[in-house]
mmCIF file of C-alpha atoms in Angstrom:
data_model
loop_
_atom_site.group_PDB
_atom_site.id
_atom_site.type_symbol
_atom_site.label_atom_id
_atom_site.label_comp_id
_atom_site.label_asym_id
_atom_site.label_seq_id
_atom_site.Cartn_x
_atom_site.Cartn_y
_atom_site.Cartn_z
ATOM 1 C CA MET P 1 106.170 26.920 15.056
ATOM 2 C CA ASP P 2 107.271 24.346 17.585
ATOM 3 C CA LYS P 3 105.064 21.647 19.069
ATOM 4 C CA ILE P 4 104.757 23.334 22.494
ATOM 5 C CA ASN P 5 103.440 26.549 20.916
ATOM 6 C CA ILE P 6 100.868 24.610 18.891
ATOM 7 C CA LEU P 7 99.723 22.700 21.981
ATOM 8 C CA THR P 8 99.515 25.924 23.999
ATOM 9 C CA ARG P 9 97.473 27.627 21.269
ATOM 10 C CA ARG P 10 95.102 24.668 21.102
ATOM 11 C CA ALA P 11 94.703 24.741 24.891
ATOM 12 C CA ALA P 12 93.948 28.482 24.729
ATOM 13 C CA VAL P 13 91.322 27.941 22.017
ATOM 14 C CA ILE P 14 89.690 25.187 24.092
ATOM 15 C CA ALA P 15 89.653 27.486 27.128
ATOM 16 C CA VAL P 16 88.074 30.328 25.139
ATOM 17 C CA ILE P 17 85.410 28.075 23.604
ATOM 18 C CA THR P 18 84.478 26.432 26.905
ATOM 19 C CA GLY P 19 84.485 29.840 28.622
ATOM 20 C CA VAL P 20 82.126 31.311 26.030
ATOM 21 C CA LEU P 21 79.831 28.273 26.301
ATOM 22 C CA THR P 22 79.834 28.647 30.093
ATOM 23 C CA PHE P 23 78.667 32.260 29.887
ATOM 24 C CA ILE P 24 76.086 31.461 27.199
ATOM 25 C CA SER P 25 74.661 28.679 29.363
ATOM 26 C CA LEU P 26 74.610 30.982 32.400
ATOM 27 C CA GLY P 27 72.696 33.569 30.380
ATOM 28 C CA THR P 28 70.293 30.848 29.276
ATOM 29 C CA ILE P 29 69.682 29.898 32.907
ATOM 30 C CA MET P 30 68.860 33.501 33.757
ATOM 31 C CA ALA P 31 66.530 33.754 30.751
ATOM 32 C CA VAL P 32 64.554 30.556 31.405
ATOM 33 C CA SER P 33 64.161 31.263 35.116
ATOM 34 C CA GLY P 34 62.935 34.801 34.515
ATOM 35 C CA GLY P 35 65.897 36.334 36.312
ATOM 36 C CA ILE P 36 66.664 36.250 40.005
ATOM 37 C CA VAL P 37 63.802 34.546 41.828
ATOM 38 C CA LYS P 38 63.202 35.661 45.402
ATOM 39 C CA PRO P 39 62.264 33.010 47.949
ATOM 40 C CA ALA P 40 58.586 32.667 48.872
ATOM 41 C CA THR P 41 59.447 33.919 52.345
ATOM 42 C CA TYR P 42 61.163 37.242 51.769
ATOM 43 C CA PRO P 43 62.588 38.892 53.714
ATOM 44 C CA ASN P 44 63.556 35.921 55.857
ATOM 45 C CA GLU P 45 65.513 35.320 59.036
ATOM 46 C CA ALA P 46 68.141 33.259 57.193
ATOM 47 C CA GLY P 47 68.936 36.273 54.976
ATOM 48 C CA PHE P 48 68.436 34.537 51.613
ATOM 49 C CA THR P 49 67.568 36.862 48.749
ATOM 50 C CA GLN P 50 67.482 34.176 46.028
ATOM 51 C CA ALA P 51 65.302 31.064 46.154
ATOM 52 C CA ILE P 52 67.942 28.973 44.378
ATOM 53 C CA PHE P 53 70.550 29.372 47.100
ATOM 54 C CA TRP P 54 68.146 28.623 49.935
ATOM 55 C CA PHE P 55 66.807 25.633 48.005
ATOM 56 C CA GLU P 56 70.298 24.189 47.476
ATOM 57 C CA MET P 57 71.310 24.837 51.095
ATOM 58 C CA ALA P 58 68.070 23.593 52.664
ATOM 59 C CA GLU P 59 68.485 21.559 55.833
ATOM 60 C CA ASN P 60 64.856 20.608 56.462
ATOM 61 C CA SER P 61 61.380 20.653 54.933
ATOM 62 C CA GLY P 62 60.708 24.027 56.558
ATOM 63 C CA ASP P 63 63.581 25.550 54.549
ATOM 64 C CA ILE P 64 62.208 24.046 51.331
ATOM 65 C CA MET P 65 58.701 25.365 51.977
ATOM 66 C CA ALA P 66 60.035 28.816 52.928
ATOM 67 C CA ALA P 67 62.238 28.949 49.821
ATOM 68 C CA LEU P 68 59.767 27.516 47.313
ATOM 69 C CA GLY P 69 56.412 28.233 48.932
ATOM 70 C CA ASP P 70 53.384 26.018 49.213
ATOM 71 C CA PRO P 71 52.967 24.085 45.937
ATOM 72 C CA ALA P 72 49.200 24.611 46.156
ATOM 73 C CA THR P 73 49.605 28.399 45.831
ATOM 74 C CA GLU P 74 50.315 30.489 42.756
ATOM 75 C CA THR P 75 53.576 31.720 44.307
ATOM 76 C CA GLY P 76 54.704 28.174 45.094
ATOM 77 C CA GLN P 77 53.879 26.981 41.589
ATOM 78 C CA ARG P 78 55.660 29.954 39.985
ATOM 79 C CA ILE P 79 58.838 29.533 42.059
ATOM 80 C CA ARG P 80 58.917 25.765 41.545
ATOM 81 C CA ALA P 81 58.448 26.178 37.787
ATOM 82 C CA ALA P 82 61.323 28.675 37.708
ATOM 83 C CA MET P 83 63.554 26.366 39.776
ATOM 84 C CA ASP P 84 62.730 23.376 37.549
ATOM 85 C CA ALA P 85 63.480 25.373 34.386
ATOM 86 C CA THR P 86 66.743 26.541 35.935
ATOM 87 C CA HIS P 87 67.759 23.033 36.917
ATOM 88 C CA ARG P 88 66.998 21.557 33.506
ATOM 89 C CA VAL P 89 69.340 24.075 31.839
ATOM 90 C CA ASP P 90 71.812 23.576 34.684
ATOM 91 C CA PHE P 91 72.785 20.199 33.199
ATOM 92 C CA PHE P 92 74.270 22.063 30.212
ATOM 93 C CA PHE P 93 75.807 24.750 32.429
ATOM 94 C CA MET P 94 77.484 22.241 34.750
ATOM 95 C CA ALA P 95 79.059 20.432 31.806
ATOM 96 C CA CYS P 96 80.297 23.758 30.413
ATOM 97 C CA TYR P 97 81.772 25.223 33.591
ATOM 98 C CA ASN P 98 83.538 21.995 34.548
ATOM 99 C CA ALA P 99 84.944 21.719 31.017
ATOM 100 C CA PHE P 100 86.068 25.359 31.304
ATOM 101 C CA ILE P 101 87.882 24.707 34.596
ATOM 102 C CA ALA P 102 89.519 21.595 33.114
ATOM 103 C CA ALA P 103 90.522 23.676 30.068
ATOM 104 C CA LEU P 104 92.146 26.230 32.379
ATOM 105 C CA PHE P 105 94.153 23.408 33.969
ATOM 106 C CA LEU P 106 95.233 22.288 30.498
ATOM 107 C CA LEU P 107 96.157 25.832 29.497
ATOM 108 C CA ILE P 108 98.277 26.542 32.576
ATOM 109 C CA PHE P 109 99.877 23.106 32.211
ATOM 110 C CA ARG P 110 100.818 23.902 28.580
ATOM 111 C CA LEU P 111 101.943 27.449 29.386
ATOM 112 C CA SER P 112 104.233 26.258 32.156
ATOM 113 C CA ALA P 113 105.724 23.546 29.944
ATOM 114 C CA GLY P 114 106.352 26.111 27.199
ATOM 115 C CA ALA P 115 108.044 28.462 29.652
ATOM 116 C CA GLY P 116 110.435 25.729 30.745
ATOM 117 C CA THR P 117 108.972 25.595 34.259
ATOM 118 C CA PRO P 118 106.610 22.642 33.991
ATOM 119 C CA LEU P 119 104.139 22.002 36.771
ATOM 120 C CA PRO P 120 104.312 18.668 38.571
ATOM 121 C CA ARG P 121 102.831 16.007 36.300
ATOM 122 C CA GLY P 122 100.008 15.157 38.705
ATOM 123 C CA ILE P 123 98.435 18.626 38.735
ATOM 124 C CA PHE P 124 96.616 18.395 35.409
ATOM 125 C CA PRO P 125 95.103 14.936 36.033
ATOM 126 C CA ALA P 126 94.203 15.908 39.610
ATOM 127 C CA GLY P 127 92.440 19.017 38.318
ATOM 128 C CA VAL P 128 90.488 16.971 35.791
ATOM 129 C CA VAL P 129 89.519 14.455 38.503
ATOM 130 C CA PHE P 130 88.239 17.300 40.719
ATOM 131 C CA CYS P 131 86.219 18.654 37.782
ATOM 132 C CA MET P 132 84.751 15.208 37.125
ATOM 133 C CA ALA P 133 83.866 14.794 40.812
ATOM 134 C CA ALA P 134 82.214 18.227 40.800
ATOM 135 C CA LEU P 135 80.260 17.291 37.672
ATOM 136 C CA VAL P 136 79.014 14.017 39.166
ATOM 137 C CA GLY P 137 78.108 15.773 42.429
ATOM 138 C CA ASP P 138 76.329 18.542 40.529
ATOM 139 C CA ILE P 139 74.375 16.100 38.343
ATOM 140 C CA LEU P 140 73.184 14.114 41.347
ATOM 141 C CA GLU P 141 72.461 17.297 43.330
ATOM 142 C CA THR P 142 70.373 18.699 40.465
ATOM 143 C CA ARG P 143 68.437 15.463 40.060
ATOM 144 C CA LYS P 144 67.640 15.644 43.786
ATOM 145 C CA LEU P 145 66.565 19.290 43.467
ATOM 146 C CA LEU P 146 64.171 18.371 40.635
ATOM 147 C CA GLU P 147 62.783 15.571 42.796
ATOM 148 C CA LEU P 148 62.406 17.839 45.838
ATOM 149 C CA SER P 149 60.587 20.598 43.963
ATOM 150 C CA ALA P 150 57.827 18.094 43.156
ATOM 151 C CA LEU P 151 57.324 17.106 46.803
ATOM 152 C CA ALA P 152 54.858 18.712 49.191
ATOM 153 C CA ASP P 153 54.914 16.208 52.047
ATOM 154 C CA PRO P 154 57.350 17.349 54.796
ATOM 155 C CA VAL P 155 58.188 13.738 55.706
ATOM 156 C CA ALA P 156 59.123 12.902 52.107
ATOM 157 C CA ILE P 157 61.117 16.129 51.815
ATOM 158 C CA ASP P 158 63.050 15.437 55.023
ATOM 159 C CA ALA P 159 63.777 11.883 53.813
ATOM 160 C CA ALA P 160 65.197 13.179 50.513
ATOM 161 C CA LEU P 161 67.296 16.011 51.964
ATOM 162 C CA PRO P 162 70.323 14.029 53.242
ATOM 163 C CA ALA P 163 71.179 12.961 49.679
ATOM 164 C CA LEU P 164 70.875 16.571 48.470
ATOM 165 C CA MET P 165 73.127 17.774 51.280
ATOM 166 C CA ALA P 166 75.703 15.067 50.531
ATOM 167 C CA TRP P 167 75.873 15.770 46.782
ATOM 168 C CA THR P 168 75.994 19.527 47.365
ATOM 169 C CA ARG P 169 79.016 18.978 49.608
ATOM 170 C CA VAL P 170 80.697 16.701 47.041
ATOM 171 C CA LYS P 171 80.219 19.346 44.338
ATOM 172 C CA SER P 172 81.336 22.219 46.560
ATOM 173 C CA GLY P 173 84.328 20.320 47.942
ATOM 174 C CA ALA P 174 85.539 19.247 44.513
ATOM 175 C CA LEU P 175 85.139 22.770 43.122
ATOM 176 C CA SER P 176 86.998 24.211 46.101
ATOM 177 C CA ALA P 177 89.834 21.714 45.669
ATOM 178 C CA ALA P 178 90.016 22.470 41.936
ATOM 179 C CA GLY P 179 90.051 26.206 42.676
ATOM 180 C CA ILE P 180 92.865 25.869 45.207
ATOM 181 C CA LEU P 181 94.909 23.699 42.855
ATOM 182 C CA LEU P 182 94.292 26.062 39.940
ATOM 183 C CA ALA P 183 95.275 29.086 42.057
ATOM 184 C CA PHE P 184 98.460 27.290 43.092
ATOM 185 C CA SER P 185 99.215 26.495 39.443
ATOM 186 C CA TYR P 186 98.617 30.069 38.293
ATOM 187 C CA GLY P 187 100.629 31.437 41.208
ATOM 188 C CA ARG P 188 103.515 29.164 40.395
ATOM 189 C CA TYR P 189 103.421 30.019 36.694
ATOM 190 C CA PHE P 190 102.999 33.790 37.072
ATOM 191 C CA ARG P 191 105.064 33.979 40.282
#
């Protein structure tokens, strides 16, 4: 077996392992949160059906309170506990899914080299850099979400939201860039 085949097989094994870990961690998130958690205000004008999405996309303290509820109420305490449990497991999930995306970059890089149509050398490192940026953004976003779920004062919430919004955009932008680059790589390989 030649060296390229061995490297491709190793890349495939890494992709399978990181993919399985990603789905296990996603299942763990669902289990610890108790499933899909509806926002405290449901139905709502914004159209959110899951508290997590409204929480991550919040633009002001009113959004946070509508998504999570009043922390002095049973509903608010239940939703906040579910969000905190979700976000604690999310640290494992974010490491897994970014490793999985990076493994897909490695796999397509190895496959294309083995087929004699190598991708430009910068694609694999660029993909890994996007995954690392998404991981950093996700870590800092999740730390902010844990901080915000403990706050009840609208002034403190509004003061903390710009950092959440910034890190959410870093994560989303890096993931989008990685997705576009990965789609380009797959398209080029599979024609």
